[in-house]
Short mmCIF file of C-alpha atoms and ligand atoms in Angstrom, two decimals:
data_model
loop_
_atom_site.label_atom_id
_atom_site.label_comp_id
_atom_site.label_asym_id
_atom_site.label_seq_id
_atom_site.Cartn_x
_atom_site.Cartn_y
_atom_site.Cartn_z
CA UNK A 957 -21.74 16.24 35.10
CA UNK A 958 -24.42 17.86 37.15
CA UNK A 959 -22.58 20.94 37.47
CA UNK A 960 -22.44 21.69 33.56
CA UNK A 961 -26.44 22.49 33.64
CA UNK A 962 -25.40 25.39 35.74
CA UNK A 963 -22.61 26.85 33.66
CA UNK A 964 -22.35 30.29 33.28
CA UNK A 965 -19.93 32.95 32.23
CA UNK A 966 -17.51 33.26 34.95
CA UNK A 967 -17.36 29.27 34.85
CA UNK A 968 -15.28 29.18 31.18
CA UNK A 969 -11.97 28.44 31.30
CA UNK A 970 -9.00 30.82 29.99
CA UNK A 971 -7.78 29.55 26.74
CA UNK A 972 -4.27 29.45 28.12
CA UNK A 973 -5.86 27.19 31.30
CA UNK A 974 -7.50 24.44 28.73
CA UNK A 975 -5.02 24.86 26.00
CA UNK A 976 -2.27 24.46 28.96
CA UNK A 977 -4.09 20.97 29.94
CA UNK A 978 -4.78 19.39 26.36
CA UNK A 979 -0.94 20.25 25.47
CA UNK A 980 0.04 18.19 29.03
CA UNK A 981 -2.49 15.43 27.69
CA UNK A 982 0.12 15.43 24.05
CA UNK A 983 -1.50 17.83 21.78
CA UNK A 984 1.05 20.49 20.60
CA UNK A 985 0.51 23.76 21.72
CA UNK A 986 -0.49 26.12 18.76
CA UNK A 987 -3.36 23.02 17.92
CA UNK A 988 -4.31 22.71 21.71
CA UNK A 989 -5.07 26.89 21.61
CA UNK A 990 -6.97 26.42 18.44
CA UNK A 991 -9.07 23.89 19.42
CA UNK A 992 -9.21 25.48 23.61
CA UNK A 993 -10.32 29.06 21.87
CA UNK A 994 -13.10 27.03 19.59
CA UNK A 995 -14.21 25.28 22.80
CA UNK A 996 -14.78 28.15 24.73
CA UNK A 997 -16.13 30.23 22.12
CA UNK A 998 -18.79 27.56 21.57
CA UNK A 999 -19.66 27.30 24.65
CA UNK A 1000 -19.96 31.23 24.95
CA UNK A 1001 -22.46 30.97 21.94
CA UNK A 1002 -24.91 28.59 23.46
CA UNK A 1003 -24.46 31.08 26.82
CA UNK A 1004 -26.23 34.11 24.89
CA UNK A 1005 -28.52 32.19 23.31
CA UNK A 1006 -29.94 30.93 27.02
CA UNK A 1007 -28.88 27.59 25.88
CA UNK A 1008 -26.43 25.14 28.95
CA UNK A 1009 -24.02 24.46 26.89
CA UNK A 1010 -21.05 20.96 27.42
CA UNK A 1011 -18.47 21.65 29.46
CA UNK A 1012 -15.37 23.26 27.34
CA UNK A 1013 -12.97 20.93 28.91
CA UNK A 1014 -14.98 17.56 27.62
CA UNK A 1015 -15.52 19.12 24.58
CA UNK A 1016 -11.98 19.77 23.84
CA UNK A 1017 -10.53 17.05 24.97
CA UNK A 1018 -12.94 14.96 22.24
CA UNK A 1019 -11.61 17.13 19.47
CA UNK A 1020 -7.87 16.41 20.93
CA UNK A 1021 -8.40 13.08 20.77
CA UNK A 1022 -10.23 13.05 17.37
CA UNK A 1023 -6.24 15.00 16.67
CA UNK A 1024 -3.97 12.68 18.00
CA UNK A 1025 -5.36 10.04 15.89
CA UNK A 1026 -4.76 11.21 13.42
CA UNK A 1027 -0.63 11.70 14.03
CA UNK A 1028 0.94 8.61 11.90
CA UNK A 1029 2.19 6.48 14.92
CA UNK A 1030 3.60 2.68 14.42
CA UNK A 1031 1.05 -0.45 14.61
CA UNK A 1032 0.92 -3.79 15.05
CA UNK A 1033 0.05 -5.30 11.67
CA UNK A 1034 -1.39 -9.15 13.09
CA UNK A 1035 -4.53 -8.51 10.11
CA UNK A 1036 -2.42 -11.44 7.44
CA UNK A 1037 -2.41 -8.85 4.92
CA UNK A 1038 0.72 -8.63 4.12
CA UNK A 1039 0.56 -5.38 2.18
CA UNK A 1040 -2.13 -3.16 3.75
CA UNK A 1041 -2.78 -0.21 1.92
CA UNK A 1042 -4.14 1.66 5.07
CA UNK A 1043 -1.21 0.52 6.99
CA UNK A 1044 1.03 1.83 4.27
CA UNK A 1045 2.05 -1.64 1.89
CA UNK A 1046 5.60 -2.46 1.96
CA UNK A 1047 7.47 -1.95 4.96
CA UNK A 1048 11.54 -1.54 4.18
CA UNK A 1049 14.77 -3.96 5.43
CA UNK A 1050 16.28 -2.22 8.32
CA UNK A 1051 19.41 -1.65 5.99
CA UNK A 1052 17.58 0.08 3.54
CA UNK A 1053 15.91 2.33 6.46
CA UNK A 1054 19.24 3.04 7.60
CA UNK A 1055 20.50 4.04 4.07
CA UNK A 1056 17.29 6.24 3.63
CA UNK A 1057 17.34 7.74 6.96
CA UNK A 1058 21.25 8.82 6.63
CA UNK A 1059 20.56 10.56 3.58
CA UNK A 1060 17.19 12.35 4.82
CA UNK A 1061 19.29 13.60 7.78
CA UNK A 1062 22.50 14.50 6.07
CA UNK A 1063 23.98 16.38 2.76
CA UNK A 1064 24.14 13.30 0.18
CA UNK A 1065 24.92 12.58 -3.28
CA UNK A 1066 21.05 12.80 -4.29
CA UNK A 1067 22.16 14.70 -7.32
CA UNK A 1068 25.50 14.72 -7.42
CA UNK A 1069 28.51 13.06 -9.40
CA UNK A 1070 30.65 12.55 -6.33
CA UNK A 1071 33.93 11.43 -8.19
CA UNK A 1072 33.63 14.81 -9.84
CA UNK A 1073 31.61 16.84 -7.77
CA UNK A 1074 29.82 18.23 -10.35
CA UNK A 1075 26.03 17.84 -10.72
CA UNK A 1076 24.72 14.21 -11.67
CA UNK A 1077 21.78 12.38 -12.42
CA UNK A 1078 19.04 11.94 -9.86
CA UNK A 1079 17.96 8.07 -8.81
CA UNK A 1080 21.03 7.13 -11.33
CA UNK A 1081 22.29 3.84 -8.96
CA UNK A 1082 18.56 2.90 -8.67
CA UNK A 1083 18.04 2.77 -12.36
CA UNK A 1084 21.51 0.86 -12.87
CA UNK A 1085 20.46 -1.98 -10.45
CA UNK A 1086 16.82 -1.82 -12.85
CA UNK A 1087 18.49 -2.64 -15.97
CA UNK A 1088 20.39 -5.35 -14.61
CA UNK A 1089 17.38 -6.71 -12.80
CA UNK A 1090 15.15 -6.64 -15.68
CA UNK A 1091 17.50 -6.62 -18.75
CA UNK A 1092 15.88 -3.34 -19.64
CA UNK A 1093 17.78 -0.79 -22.23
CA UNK A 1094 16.78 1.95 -19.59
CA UNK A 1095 15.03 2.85 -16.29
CA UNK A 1096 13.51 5.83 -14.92
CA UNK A 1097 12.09 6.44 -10.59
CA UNK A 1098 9.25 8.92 -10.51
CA UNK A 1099 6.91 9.07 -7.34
CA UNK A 1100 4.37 6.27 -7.40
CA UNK A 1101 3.42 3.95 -10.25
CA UNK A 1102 -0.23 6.31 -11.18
CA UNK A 1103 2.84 9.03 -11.77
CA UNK A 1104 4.30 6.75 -13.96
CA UNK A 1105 1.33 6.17 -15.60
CA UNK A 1106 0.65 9.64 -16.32
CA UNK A 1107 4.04 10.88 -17.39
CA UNK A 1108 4.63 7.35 -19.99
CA UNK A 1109 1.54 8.59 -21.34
CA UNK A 1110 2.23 12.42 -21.71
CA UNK A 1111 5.41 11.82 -23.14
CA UNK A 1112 4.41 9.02 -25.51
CA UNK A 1113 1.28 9.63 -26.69
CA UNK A 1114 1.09 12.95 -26.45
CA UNK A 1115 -1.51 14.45 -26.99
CA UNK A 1116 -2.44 11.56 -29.49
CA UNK A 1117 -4.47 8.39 -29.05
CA UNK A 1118 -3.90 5.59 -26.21
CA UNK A 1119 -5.48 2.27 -27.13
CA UNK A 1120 -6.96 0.15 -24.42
CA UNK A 1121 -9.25 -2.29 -23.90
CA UNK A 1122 -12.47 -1.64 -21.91
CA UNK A 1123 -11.64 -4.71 -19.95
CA UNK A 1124 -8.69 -2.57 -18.56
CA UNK A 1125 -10.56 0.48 -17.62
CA UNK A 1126 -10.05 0.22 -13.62
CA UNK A 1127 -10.53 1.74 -10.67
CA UNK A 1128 -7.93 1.46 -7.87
CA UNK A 1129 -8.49 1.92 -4.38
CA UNK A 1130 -9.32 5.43 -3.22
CA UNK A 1131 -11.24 5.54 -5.72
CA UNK A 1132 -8.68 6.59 -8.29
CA UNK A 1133 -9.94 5.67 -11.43
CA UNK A 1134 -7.40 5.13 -14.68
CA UNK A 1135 -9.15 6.40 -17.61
CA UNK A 1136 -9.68 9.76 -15.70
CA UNK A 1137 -5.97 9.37 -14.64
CA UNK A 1138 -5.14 8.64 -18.16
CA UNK A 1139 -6.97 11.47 -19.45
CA UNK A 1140 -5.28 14.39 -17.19
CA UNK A 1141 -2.31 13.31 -19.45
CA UNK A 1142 -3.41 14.82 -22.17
CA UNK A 1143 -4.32 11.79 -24.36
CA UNK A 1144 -7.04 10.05 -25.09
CA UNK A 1145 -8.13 6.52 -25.03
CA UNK A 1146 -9.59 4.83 -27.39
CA UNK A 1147 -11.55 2.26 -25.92
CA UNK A 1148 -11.75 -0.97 -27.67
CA UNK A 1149 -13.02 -4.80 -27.22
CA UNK A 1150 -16.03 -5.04 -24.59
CA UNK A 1151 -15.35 -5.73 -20.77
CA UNK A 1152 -15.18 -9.45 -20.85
CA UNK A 1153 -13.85 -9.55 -24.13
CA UNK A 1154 -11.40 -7.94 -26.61
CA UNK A 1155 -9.49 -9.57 -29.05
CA UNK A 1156 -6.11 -8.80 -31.19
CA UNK A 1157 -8.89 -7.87 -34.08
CA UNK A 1158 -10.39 -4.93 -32.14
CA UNK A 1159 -6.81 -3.58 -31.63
CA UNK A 1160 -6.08 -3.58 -35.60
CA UNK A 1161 -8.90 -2.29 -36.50
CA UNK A 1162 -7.94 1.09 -34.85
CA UNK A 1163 -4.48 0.90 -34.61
CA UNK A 1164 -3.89 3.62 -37.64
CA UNK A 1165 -5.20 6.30 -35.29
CA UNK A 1166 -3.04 4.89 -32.64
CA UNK A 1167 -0.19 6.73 -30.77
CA UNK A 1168 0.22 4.55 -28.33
CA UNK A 1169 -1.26 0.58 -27.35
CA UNK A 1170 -1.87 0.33 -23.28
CA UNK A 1171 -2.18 -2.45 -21.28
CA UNK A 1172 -3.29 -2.54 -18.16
CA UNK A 1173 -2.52 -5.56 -15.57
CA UNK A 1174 -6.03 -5.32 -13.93
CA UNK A 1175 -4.26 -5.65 -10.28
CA UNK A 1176 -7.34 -5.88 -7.87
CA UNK A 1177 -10.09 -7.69 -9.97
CA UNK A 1178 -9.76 -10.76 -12.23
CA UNK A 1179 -12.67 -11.85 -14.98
CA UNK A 1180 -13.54 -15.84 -14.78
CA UNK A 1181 -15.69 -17.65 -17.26
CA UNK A 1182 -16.65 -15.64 -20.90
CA UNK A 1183 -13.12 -13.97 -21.00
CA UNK A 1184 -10.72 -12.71 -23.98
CA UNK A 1185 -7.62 -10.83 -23.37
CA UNK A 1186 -4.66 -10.12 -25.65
CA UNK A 1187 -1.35 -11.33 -24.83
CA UNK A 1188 1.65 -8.99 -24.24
CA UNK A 1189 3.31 -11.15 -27.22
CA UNK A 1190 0.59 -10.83 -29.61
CA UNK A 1191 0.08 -6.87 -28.67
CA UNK A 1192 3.93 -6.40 -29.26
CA UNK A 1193 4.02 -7.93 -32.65
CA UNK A 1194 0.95 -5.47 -33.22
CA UNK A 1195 3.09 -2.66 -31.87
CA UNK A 1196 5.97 -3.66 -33.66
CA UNK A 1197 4.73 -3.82 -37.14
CA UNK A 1198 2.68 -0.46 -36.83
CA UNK A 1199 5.29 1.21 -35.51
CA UNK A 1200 3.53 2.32 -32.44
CA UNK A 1201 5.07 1.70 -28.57
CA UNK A 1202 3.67 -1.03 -26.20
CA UNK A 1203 3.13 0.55 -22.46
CA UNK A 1204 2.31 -2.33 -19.98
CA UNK A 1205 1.49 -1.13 -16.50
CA UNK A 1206 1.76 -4.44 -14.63
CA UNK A 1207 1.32 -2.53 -11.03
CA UNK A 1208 2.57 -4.84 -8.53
CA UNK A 1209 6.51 -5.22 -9.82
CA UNK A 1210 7.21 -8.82 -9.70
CA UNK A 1211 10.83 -8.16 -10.78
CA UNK A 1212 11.05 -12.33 -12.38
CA UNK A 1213 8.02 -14.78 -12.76
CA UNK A 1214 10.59 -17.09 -11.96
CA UNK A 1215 10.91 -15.38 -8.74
CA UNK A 1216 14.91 -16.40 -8.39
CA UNK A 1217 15.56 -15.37 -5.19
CA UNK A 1218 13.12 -17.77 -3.38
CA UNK A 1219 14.16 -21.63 -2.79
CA UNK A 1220 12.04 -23.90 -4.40
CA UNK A 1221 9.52 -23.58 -7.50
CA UNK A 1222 7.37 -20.02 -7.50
CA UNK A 1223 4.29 -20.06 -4.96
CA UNK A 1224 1.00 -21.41 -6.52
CA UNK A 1225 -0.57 -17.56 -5.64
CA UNK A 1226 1.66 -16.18 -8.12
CA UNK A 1227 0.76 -18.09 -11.37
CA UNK A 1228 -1.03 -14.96 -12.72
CA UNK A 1229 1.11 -12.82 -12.32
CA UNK A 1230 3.05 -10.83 -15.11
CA UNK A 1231 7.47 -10.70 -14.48
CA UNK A 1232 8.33 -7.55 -15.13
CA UNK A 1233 11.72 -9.61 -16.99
CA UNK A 1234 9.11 -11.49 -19.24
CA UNK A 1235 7.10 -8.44 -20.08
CA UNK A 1236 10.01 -6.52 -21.53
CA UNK A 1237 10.47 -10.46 -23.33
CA UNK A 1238 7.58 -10.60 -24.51
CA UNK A 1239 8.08 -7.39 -26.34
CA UNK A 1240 6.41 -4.25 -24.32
CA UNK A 1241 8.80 -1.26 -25.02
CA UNK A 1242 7.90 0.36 -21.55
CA UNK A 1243 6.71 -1.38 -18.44
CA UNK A 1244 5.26 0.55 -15.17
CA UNK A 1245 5.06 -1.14 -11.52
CA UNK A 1246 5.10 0.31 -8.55
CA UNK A 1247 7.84 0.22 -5.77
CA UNK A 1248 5.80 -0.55 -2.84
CA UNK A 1249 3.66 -3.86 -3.51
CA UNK A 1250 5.44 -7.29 -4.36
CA UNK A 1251 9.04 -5.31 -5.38
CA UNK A 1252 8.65 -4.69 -1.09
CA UNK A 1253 10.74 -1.23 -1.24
CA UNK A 1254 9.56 2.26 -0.73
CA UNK A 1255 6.48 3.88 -2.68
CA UNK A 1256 7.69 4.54 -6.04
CA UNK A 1257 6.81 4.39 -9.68
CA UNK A 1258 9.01 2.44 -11.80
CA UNK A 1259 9.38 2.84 -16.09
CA UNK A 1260 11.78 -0.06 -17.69
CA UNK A 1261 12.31 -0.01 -21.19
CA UNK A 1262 13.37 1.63 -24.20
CA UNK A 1263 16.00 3.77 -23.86
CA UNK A 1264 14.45 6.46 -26.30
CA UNK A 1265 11.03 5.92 -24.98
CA UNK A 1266 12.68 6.48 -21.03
CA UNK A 1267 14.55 9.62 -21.98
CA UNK A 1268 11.29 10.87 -23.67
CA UNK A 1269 9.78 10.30 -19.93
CA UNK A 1270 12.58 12.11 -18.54
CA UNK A 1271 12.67 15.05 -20.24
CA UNK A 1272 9.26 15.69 -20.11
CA UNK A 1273 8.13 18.98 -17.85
CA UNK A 1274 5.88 16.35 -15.65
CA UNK A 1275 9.23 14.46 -15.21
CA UNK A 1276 10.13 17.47 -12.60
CA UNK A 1277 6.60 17.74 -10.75
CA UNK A 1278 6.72 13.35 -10.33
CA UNK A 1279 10.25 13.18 -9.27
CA UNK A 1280 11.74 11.39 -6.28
CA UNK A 1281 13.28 12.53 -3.14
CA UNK A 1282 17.14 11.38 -2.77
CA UNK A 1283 15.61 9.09 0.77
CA UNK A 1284 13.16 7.34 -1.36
CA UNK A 1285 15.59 6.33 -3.99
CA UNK A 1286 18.05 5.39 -1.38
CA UNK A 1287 15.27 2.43 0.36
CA UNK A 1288 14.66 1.63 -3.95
CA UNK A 1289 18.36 1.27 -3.99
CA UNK A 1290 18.96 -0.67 -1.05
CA UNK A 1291 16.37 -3.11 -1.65
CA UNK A 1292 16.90 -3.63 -5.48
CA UNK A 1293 20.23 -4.63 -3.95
CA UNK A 1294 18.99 -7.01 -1.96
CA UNK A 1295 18.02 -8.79 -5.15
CA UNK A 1296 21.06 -8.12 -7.29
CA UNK A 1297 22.87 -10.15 -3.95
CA UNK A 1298 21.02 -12.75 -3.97
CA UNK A 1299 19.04 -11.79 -0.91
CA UNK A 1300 15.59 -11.10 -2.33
CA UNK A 1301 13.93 -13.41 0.80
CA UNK A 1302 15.47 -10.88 3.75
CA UNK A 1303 12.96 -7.99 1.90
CA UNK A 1304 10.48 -7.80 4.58
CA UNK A 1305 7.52 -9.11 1.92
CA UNK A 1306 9.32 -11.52 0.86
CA UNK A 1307 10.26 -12.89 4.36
CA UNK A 1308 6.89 -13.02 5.29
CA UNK A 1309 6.19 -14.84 2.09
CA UNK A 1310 8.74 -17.65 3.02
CA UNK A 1311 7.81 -17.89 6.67
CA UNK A 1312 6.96 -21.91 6.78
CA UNK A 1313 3.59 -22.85 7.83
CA UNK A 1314 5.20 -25.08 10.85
CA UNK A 1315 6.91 -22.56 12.44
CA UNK A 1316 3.74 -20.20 12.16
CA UNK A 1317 1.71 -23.05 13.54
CA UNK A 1318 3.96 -23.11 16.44
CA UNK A 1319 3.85 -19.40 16.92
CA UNK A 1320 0.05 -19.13 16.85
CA UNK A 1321 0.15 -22.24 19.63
CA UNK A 1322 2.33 -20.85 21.50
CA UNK A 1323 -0.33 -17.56 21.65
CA UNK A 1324 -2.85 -19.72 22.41
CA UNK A 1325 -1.48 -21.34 25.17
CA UNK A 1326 -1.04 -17.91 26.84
CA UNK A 1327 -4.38 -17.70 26.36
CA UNK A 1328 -5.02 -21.36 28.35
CA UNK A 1329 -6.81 -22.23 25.01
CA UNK A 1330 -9.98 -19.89 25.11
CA UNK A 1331 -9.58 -20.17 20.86
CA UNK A 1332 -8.47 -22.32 18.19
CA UNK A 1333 -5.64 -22.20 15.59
CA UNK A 1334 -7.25 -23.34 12.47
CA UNK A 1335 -5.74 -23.59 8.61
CA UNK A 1336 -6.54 -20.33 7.12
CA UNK A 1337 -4.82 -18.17 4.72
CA UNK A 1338 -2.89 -14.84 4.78
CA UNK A 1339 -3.84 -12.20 1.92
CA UNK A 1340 -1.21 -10.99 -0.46
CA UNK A 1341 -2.55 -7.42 -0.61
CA UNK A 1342 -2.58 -3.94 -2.23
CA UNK A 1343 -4.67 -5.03 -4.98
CA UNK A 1344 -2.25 -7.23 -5.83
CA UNK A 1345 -2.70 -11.14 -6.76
CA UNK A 1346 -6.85 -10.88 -7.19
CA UNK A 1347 -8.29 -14.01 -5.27
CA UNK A 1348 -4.96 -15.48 -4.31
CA UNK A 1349 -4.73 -16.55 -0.65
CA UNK A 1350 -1.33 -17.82 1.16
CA UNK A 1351 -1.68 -20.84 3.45
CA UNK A 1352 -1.24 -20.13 6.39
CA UNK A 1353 -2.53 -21.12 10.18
CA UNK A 1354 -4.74 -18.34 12.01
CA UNK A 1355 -6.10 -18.02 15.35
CA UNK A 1356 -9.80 -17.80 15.95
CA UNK A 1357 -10.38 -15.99 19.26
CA UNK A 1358 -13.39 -17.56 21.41
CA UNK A 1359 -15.23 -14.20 22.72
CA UNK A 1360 -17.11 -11.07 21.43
CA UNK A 1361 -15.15 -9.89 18.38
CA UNK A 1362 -15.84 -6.04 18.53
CA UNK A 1363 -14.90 -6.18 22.62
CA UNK A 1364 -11.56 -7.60 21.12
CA UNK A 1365 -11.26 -5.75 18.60
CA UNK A 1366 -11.07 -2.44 20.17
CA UNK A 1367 -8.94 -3.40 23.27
CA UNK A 1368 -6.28 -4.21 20.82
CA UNK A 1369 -6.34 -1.18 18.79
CA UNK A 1370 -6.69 0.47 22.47
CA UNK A 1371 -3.19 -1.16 22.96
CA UNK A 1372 0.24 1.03 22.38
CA UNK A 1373 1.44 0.42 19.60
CA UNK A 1374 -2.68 -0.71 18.43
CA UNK A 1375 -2.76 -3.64 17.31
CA UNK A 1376 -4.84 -4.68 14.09
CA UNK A 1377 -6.45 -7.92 13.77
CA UNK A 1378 -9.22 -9.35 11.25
CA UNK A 1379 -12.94 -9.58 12.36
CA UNK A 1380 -15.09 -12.48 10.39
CA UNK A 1381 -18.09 -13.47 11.23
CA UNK A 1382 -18.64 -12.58 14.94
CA UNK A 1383 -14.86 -14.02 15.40
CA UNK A 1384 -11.35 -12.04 15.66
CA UNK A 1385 -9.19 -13.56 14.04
CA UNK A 1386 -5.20 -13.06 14.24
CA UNK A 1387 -2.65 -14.15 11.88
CA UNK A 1388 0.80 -14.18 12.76
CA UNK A 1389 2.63 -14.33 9.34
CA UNK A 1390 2.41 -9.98 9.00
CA UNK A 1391 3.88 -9.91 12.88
CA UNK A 1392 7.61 -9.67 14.10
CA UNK A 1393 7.93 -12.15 16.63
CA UNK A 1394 9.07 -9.61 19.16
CA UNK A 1395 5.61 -8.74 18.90
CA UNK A 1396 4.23 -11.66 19.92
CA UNK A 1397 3.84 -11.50 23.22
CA UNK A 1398 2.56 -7.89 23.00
CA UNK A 1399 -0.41 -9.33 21.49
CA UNK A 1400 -0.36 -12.15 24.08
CA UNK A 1401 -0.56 -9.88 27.37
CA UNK A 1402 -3.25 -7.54 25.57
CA UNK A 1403 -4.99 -10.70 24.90
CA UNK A 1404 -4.88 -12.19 27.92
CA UNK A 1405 -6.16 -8.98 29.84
CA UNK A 1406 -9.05 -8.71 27.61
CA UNK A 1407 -10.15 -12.86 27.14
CA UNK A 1408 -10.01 -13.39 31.46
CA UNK A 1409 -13.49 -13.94 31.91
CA UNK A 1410 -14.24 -15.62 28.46
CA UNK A 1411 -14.91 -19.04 28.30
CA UNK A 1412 -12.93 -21.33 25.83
CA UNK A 1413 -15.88 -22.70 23.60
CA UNK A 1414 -17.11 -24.01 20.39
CA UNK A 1415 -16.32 -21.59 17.33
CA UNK A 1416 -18.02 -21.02 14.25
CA UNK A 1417 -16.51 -23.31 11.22
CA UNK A 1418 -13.73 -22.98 9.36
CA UNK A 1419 -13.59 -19.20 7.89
CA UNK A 1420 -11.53 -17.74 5.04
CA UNK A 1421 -9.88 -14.32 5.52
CA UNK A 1422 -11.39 -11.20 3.48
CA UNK A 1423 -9.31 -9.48 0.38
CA UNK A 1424 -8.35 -5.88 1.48
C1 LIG B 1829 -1.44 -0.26 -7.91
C2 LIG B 1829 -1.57 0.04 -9.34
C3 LIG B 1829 -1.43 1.34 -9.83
C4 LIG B 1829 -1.16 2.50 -8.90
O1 LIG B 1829 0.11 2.40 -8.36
P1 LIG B 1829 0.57 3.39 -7.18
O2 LIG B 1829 2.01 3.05 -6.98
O3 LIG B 1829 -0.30 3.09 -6.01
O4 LIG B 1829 0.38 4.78 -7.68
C5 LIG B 1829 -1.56 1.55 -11.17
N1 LIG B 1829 -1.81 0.52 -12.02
C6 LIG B 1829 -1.94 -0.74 -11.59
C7 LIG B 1829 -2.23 -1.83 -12.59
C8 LIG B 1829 -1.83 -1.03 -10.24
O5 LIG B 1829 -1.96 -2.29 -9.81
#
């Protein structure tokens, strides 16, 4: 580096010349002249002021790099949450990739009538394969479920009065909070009850000015101990009698509390959880979810219910500005058929959900033993995710890793495709139940490079896995 204290003019590169090597290292070529002209020119500037300034070439090649990582590239998901927000939540069925890649690359019948060839309805299979899911009179695919949200609430309420309870009044991640969502629609809320507690009284008490009752499933928190909620029965009868529409927004689109398509009785984790089926039973007239948490298909926003409330929804001006694209409703479509055929547990979520904790237990030994033992596969517990399932944990055997976490850490995020684990306490920590065994011994070799040298040891006690 000696030689950049002496820089001087006739030292900076061209802009071709450094733009020419960051496009070689994988930037493309209009952002590699950008960032090569910003270099130089910045090093020009600390040249008139007297100042020695870094060497263009090191300084562009940080920015590059700062680039490229930001380019969406595949990853190894071995973190045990198996919906990851960051990492995207639901990842699709190869059959339902295949159907949405055919119809992003070709002409298809995204809005089309094909056995007339006239002009159809868009997402019209996806919202057939809805109402026989969920018994619903009617369906409607918009973008995500905050776009349902909004456009349920523009076209029902108006510009009128939405009541919820101020135990409801969320904030998702991103920091995306719902009553400010709520209000873009137009409405406004009328806030009832108090945050641990609201009861059916503080409901009728303002439901004359009411145009619309909301509940709100509150996804990513839960309240324990002094806590009153209403029921979606009790709110319905409400709604019923005064004449004014239910709208439950259950966000994570658990199609059946029953949850038919698995073997067995439903998992302990999902006890909580409101069925989209027994929502619409218990008497909402319209009930939001999203596509991508625990329905496992592509991020959507899902409205099931009344038919008159639905084509409200879809007629509303929003209705164009939230719509799908014709890929998107092909993955919906594909994997709500993987439920209507009885083959909910090949869904990639679901999958992971079944995988047995024997044959995980073998998987994470078998890891280990690549790593001649320098860790320990201990019970621990994979993480539902996306705000989904508040508290609930999966059983599920991890691998502590003996060793310096952070060193670990980032020589498996170094590795192509990076790999993501969990760091607790001073100790990595991979779980195998969000990995495709192909990927196993990925993880193994990058492992194994970066553990030589460690010494198997004692590890720190039993640990329990973070919520995203
Ligand atoms: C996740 C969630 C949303 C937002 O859904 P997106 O599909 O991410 O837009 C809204 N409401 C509830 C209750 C949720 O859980």
């Amino acid at each position: 580096m000696g030689r950049l204290c002496h820089m001087e003019y006739r030292d900076l590169p061209r802009v071709d010349d450094l733009a020419g090597q960051l496009s070689a290292e994988g930037l493309v070529i209009d952002l590699a002249t950008t960032v090569a002209r910003e270099a130089i020119e910045t090093a020009r500037r600390l040249l008139d002021e007297g100042k020695s300034p870094v060497d263009p070439l090191s300084h562009a090649r940080s920015v590059a790099a700062e680039l490229l990582a930001l380019k969406p590239i595949r990853v190894i998901n071995a973190t045990g949450v198996l919906l990851h927000t960051n990492l995207g939540r639901a990842t699709l069925a190869a059959e339902s990739n295949d159907l949405s890649a055919t119809v992003a690359t070709h002409p298809a019948t995204v809005e089309m009538d094909i056995t007339t060839g006239n002009r159809g309805k868009r997402a019209a299979y996806a919202r057939r394969l809805l109402q026989s899911l969920t018994g619903a009179e009617d369906a409607l695919v918009v973008n995500n479920n905050a776009a349902a949200l909004l456009l349920a609430l523009a076209a029902v309420a108006g510009t009128g009065k939405a009541v919820v309870s101020r135990g409801e009044e969320i904030e998702i991640g991103g920091s995306f909070r719902l009553p400010e969502l709520m209000a873009a629609s137009g409405a406004s809320l009328l806030e009832v009850g108090t945050t641990n507690r609201t009861r059916l009284s503080d409901y009728e008490a303002v439901i004359g000015d009411a145009a619309a009752i909301l509940k709100v499933h509150p996804s990513n928190y839960r309240l324990e101990g002094f806590a009153e909620s209403v029921s979606y029965e009790a709110l319905a009868t409400l709604a019923r009698r005064s004449d004014v529409p239910l709208i439950a927004d259950v966000g994570s689109g658990l199609l059946d509390a029953n949850v038919p398509w698995m073997p067995g009785s439903p998992p302990q984790w999902l006890a909580e959880e409101p069925g989209v089926r027994q929502t619409l039973d218990d008497g909402a007239d319209l009930v939001l979810f999203s596509g991508d948490k625990l329905l496992g298909g592509p991020q959507a926003g899902i409205a099931v219910g009344r038919a008159d409330l639905i084509q409200r929804m879809a007629t509303h001006p929003l209705a164009r500005a939230l719509r799908i694209d014709g890929s998107t409703h092909a993955a919906l479509a594909s994997t709500l058929e993987m439920y209507a055929s009885g083959r909910g547990t090949s869904i990639p979520f679901w999958a992971m959900v079944s995988l047995s904790y024997d044959e995980l237990e073998l998987r994470h030994q078998q890891l280990l033993d690549r790593l001649e033992g320098k860790g320990e596969v201990v019970r621990g517990e994979s993480v539902p995710g996306a705000g989904s399932v508040p508290g609930e944990t999966i059983p599920s055997p991890n691998l502590h890793l003996a060793g310096s976490a952070d060193t670990l850490w980032e020589k498996l995020l170094a590795a192509s495709p990076p790999i993501l684990a969990r760091r607790r306490e001073g100790t990595l920590v991979i779980d195998l139940r969000t990995v495709d065994p192909a990927d196993d011994a990925l993880i193994a070799e990058t492992l194994s490079a970066s553990t030589s040298g460690v010494r198997g040891g004692v590890l720190p006690p039993q640990l329990t896995p973070v919520a995203e």
